[in-house]
mmCIF file of C-alpha atoms and ligand atoms in Angstrom:
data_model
loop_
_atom_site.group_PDB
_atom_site.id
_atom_site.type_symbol
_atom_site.label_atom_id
_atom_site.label_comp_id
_atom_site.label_asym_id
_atom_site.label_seq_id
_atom_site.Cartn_x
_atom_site.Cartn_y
_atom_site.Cartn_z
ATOM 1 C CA UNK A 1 6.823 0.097 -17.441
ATOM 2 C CA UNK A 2 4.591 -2.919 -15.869
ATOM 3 C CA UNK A 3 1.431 -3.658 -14.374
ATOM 4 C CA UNK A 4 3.112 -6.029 -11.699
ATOM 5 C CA UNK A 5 1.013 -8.684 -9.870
ATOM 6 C CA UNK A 6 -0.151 -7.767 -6.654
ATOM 7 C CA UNK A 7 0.321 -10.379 -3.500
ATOM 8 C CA UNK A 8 -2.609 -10.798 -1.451
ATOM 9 C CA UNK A 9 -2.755 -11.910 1.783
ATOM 10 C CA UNK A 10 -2.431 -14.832 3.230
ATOM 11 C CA UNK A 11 0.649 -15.117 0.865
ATOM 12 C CA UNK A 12 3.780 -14.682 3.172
ATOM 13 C CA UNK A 13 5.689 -12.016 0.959
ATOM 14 C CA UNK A 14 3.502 -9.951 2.448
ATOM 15 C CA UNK A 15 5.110 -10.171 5.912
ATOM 16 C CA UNK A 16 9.069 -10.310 4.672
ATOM 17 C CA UNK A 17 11.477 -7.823 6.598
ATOM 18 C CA UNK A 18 11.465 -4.623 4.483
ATOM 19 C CA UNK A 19 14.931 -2.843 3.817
ATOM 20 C CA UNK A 20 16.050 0.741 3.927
ATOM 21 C CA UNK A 21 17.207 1.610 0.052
ATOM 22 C CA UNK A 22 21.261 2.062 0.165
ATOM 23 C CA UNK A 23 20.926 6.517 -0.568
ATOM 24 C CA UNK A 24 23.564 5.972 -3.451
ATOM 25 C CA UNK A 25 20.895 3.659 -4.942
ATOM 26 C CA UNK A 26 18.030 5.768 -4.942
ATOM 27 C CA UNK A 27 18.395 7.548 -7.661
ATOM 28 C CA UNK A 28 19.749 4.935 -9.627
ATOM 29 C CA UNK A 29 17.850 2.688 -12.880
ATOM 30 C CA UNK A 30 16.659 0.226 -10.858
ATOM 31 C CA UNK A 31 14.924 2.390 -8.327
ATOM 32 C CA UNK A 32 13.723 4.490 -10.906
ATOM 33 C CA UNK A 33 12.160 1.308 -13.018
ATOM 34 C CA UNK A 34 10.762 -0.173 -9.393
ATOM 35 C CA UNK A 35 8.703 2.828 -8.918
ATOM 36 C CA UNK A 36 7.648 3.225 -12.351
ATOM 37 C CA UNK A 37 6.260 -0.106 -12.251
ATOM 38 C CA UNK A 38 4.861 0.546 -8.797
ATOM 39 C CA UNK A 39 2.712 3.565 -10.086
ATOM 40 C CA UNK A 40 1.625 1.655 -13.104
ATOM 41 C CA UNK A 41 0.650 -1.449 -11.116
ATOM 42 C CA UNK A 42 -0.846 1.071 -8.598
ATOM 43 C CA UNK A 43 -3.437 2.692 -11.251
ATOM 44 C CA UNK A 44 -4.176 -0.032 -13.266
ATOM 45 C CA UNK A 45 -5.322 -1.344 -9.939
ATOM 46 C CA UNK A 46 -6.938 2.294 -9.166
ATOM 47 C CA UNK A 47 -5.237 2.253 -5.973
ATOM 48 C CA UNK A 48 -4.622 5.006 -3.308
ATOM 49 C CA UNK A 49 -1.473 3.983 -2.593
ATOM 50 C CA UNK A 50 1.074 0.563 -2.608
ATOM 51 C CA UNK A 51 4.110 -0.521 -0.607
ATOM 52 C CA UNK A 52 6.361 -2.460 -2.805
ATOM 53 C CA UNK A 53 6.278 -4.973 -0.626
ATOM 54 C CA UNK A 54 2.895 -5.660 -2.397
ATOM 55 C CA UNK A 55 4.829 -6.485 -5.326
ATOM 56 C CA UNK A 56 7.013 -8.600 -3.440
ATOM 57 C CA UNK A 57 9.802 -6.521 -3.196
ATOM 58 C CA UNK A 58 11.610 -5.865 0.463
ATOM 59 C CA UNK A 59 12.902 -2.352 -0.821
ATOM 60 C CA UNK A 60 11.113 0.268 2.104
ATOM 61 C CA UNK A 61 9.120 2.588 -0.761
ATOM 62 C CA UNK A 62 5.618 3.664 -0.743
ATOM 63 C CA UNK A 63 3.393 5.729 -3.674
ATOM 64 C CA UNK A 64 0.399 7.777 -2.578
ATOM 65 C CA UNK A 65 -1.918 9.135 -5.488
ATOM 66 C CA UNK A 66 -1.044 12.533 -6.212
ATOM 67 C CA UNK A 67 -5.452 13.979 -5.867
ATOM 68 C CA UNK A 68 -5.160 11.900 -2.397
ATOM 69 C CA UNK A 69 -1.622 13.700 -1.348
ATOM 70 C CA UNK A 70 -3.791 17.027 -1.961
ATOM 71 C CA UNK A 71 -3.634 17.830 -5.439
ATOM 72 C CA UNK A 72 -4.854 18.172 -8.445
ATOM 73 C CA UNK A 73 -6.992 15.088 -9.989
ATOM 74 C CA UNK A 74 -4.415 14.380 -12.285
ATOM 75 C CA UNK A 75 -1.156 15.239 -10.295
ATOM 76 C CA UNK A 76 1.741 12.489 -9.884
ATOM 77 C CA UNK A 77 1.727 10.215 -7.278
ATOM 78 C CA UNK A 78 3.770 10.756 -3.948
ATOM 79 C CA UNK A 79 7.001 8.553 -3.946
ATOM 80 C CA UNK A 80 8.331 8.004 -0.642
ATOM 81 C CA UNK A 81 11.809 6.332 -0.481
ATOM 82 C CA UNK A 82 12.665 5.105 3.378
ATOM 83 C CA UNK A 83 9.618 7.057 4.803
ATOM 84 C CA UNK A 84 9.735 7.077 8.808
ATOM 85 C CA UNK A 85 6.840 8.576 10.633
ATOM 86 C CA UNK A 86 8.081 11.455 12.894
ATOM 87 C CA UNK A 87 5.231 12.345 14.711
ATOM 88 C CA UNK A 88 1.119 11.285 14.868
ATOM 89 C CA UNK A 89 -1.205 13.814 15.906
ATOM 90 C CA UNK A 90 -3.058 12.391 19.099
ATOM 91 C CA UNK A 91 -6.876 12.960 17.679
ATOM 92 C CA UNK A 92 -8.247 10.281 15.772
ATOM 93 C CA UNK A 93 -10.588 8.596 13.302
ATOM 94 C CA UNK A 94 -12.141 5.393 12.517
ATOM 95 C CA UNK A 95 -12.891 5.377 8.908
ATOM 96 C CA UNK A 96 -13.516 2.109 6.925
ATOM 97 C CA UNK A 97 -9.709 0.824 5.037
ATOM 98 C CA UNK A 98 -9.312 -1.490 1.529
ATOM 99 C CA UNK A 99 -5.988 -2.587 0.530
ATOM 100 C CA UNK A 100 -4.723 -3.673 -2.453
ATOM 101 C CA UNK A 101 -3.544 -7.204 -0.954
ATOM 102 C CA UNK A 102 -7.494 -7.655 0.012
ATOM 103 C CA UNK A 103 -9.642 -7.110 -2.397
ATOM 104 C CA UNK A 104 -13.087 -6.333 -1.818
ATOM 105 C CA UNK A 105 -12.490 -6.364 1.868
ATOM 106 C CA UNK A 106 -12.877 -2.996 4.002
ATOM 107 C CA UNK A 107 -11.916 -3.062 7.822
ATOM 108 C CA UNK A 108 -12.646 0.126 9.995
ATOM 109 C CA UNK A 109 -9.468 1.595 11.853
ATOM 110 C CA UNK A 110 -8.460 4.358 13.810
ATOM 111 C CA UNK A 111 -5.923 6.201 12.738
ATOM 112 C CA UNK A 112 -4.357 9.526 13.384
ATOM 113 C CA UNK A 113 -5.707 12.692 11.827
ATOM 114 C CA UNK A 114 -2.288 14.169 11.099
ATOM 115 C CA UNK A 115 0.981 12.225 10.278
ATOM 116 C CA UNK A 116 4.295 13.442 10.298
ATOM 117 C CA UNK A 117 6.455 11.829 7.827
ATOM 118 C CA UNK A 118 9.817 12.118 6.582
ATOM 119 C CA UNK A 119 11.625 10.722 3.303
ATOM 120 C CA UNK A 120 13.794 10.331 0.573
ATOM 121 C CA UNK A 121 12.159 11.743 -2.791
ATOM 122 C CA UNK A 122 14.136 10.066 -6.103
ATOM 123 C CA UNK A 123 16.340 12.998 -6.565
ATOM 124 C CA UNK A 124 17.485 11.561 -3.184
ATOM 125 C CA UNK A 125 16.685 14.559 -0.916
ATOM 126 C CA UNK A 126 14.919 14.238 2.319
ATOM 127 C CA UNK A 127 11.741 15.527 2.622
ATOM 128 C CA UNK A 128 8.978 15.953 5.368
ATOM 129 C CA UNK A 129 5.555 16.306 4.553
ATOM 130 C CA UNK A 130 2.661 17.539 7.571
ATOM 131 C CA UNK A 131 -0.196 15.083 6.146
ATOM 132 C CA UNK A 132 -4.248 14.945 7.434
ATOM 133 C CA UNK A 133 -7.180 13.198 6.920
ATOM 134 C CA UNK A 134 -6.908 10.561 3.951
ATOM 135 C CA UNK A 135 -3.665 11.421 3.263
ATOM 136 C CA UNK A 136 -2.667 10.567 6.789
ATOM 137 C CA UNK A 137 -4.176 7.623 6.793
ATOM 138 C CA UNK A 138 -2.751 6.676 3.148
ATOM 139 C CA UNK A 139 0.645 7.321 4.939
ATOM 140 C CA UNK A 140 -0.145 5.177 8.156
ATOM 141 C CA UNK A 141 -1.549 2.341 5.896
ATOM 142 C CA UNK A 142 1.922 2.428 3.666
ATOM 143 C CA UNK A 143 4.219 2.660 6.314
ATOM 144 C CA UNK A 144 2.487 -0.256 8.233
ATOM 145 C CA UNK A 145 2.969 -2.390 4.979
ATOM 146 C CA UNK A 146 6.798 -1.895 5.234
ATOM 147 C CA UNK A 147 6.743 -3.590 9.038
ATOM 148 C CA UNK A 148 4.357 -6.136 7.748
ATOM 149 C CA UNK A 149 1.118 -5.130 9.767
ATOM 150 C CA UNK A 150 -1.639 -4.594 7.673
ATOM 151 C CA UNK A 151 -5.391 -4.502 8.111
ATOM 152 C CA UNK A 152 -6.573 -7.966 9.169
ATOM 153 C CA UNK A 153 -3.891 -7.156 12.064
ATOM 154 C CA UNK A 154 -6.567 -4.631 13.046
ATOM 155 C CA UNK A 155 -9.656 -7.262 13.933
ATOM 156 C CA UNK A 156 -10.834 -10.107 16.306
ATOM 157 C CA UNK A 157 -10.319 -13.576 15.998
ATOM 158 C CA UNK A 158 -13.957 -13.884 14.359
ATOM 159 C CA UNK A 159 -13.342 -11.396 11.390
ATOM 160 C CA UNK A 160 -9.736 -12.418 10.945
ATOM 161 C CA UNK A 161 -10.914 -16.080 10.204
ATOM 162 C CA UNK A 162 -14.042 -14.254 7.702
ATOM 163 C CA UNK A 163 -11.397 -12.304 6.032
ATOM 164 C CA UNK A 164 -9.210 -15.803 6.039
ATOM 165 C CA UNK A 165 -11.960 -17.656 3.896
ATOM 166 C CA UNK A 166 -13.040 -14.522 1.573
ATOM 167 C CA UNK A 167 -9.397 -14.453 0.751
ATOM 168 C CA UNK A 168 -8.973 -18.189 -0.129
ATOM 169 C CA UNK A 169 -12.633 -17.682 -2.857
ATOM 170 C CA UNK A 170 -9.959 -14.723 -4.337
ATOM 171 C CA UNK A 171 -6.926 -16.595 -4.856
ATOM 172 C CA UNK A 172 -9.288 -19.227 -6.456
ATOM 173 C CA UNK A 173 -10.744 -16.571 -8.814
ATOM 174 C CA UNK A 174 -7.756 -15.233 -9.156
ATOM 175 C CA UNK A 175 -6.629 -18.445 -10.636
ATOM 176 C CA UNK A 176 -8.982 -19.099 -12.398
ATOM 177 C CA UNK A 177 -9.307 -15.569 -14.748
ATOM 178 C CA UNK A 178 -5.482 -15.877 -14.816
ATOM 179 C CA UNK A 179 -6.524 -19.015 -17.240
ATOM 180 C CA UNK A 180 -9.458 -17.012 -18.910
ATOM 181 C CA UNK A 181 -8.041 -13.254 -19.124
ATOM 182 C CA UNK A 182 -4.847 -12.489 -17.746
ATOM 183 C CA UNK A 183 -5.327 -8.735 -18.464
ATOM 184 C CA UNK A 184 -8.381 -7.930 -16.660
ATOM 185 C CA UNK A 185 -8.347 -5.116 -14.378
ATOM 186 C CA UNK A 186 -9.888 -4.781 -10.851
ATOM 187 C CA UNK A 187 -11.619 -1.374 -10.248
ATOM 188 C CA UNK A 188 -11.536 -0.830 -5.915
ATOM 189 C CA UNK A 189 -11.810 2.864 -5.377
ATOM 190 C CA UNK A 190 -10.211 4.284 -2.264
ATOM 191 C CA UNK A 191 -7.999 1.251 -1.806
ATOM 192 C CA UNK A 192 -4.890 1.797 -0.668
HETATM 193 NI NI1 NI B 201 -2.532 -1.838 1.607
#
């Protein structure tokens, strides 16, 4: 396994067209060693939840931590292999969102309290799972990754252009410990 390096916005990866995962592939090696990386890269980040597009990869999968899918603290993450949303409950809540691809950066958005959402698992049966709360929002978050929105799509001109410059101080951090310690680890709780 490997602790992958996360893309951060404004780097365009981020936005690349996602693709479904040919069925016969998904429970093949290279699926299998994508998501294994994907959940390393997703803890040693202490992450909610990643798209692999955050990794740079176009392949439409998504991970949501096991204790945040509703179980135990230590349960396995969710892997969701071309996850559609069926249905999103009309109630709502604006809760405050961090993402990987922006650290240190938390945006409030609305999202629905329940999600609907269907998927492959790696065995490569189909699966639909009735989500609320955090987990619902983990899985609106995800799935938005996959058609390239994310959460700076969710603010006004003034915040987007904020969000714009705390980015570029990142990427220049980001260079710079990549010259002093290329091992250290970022700690963001609830970011998925
Ligand atoms: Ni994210």
């Amino acid at each position: 396994m490997a602790i992958l390096r996360i893309i951060k916005y404004p780097e365009p990866e981020l936005r690349q067209s996602t693709q479904e995962v040919p069925l016969a592939e998904v429970g093949a090696p290279g699926i299998r060693r994508l998501v294994e990386d994907l959940v390393e890269t997703m803890y040693s980040h202490n992450g909610a939840g990643l798209a692999a597009v955050q990794v740079g990869r176009p392949e439409r999968i998504i991970l949501i931590d096991g204790h945040v899918a509703g179980g135990a603290e230590d349960a396995p993450p969710v892997v969701l292999i071309n996850p559609t949303i069926e249905h999103l409950a009309d109630e709502t809540e604006t809760a405050d969102e961090g993402c990987l691809s922006f650290p240190g950066i938390f945006v409030p958005i609305k999202r629905s309290l329940q999600a609907r959402v269907s998927a492959y698992g790696l065995d490569g049966k189909c699966f639909t799972i009735e989500a609320e709360g955090l987990y619902a929002r983990a899985l609106q978050h995800e799935t938005d990754h996959l058609t390239g929105r994310m959460i700076v799509d969710f603010v006004g001109a003034v915040k987007r252009e904020i969000i714009k410059r705390k980015m570029k101080r990142v990427a220049r951090e980001e260079a710079e410990e990549a010259e002093e310690s290329p091992a250290r680890r970022v700690s963001d709780a609830k970011t998925l």
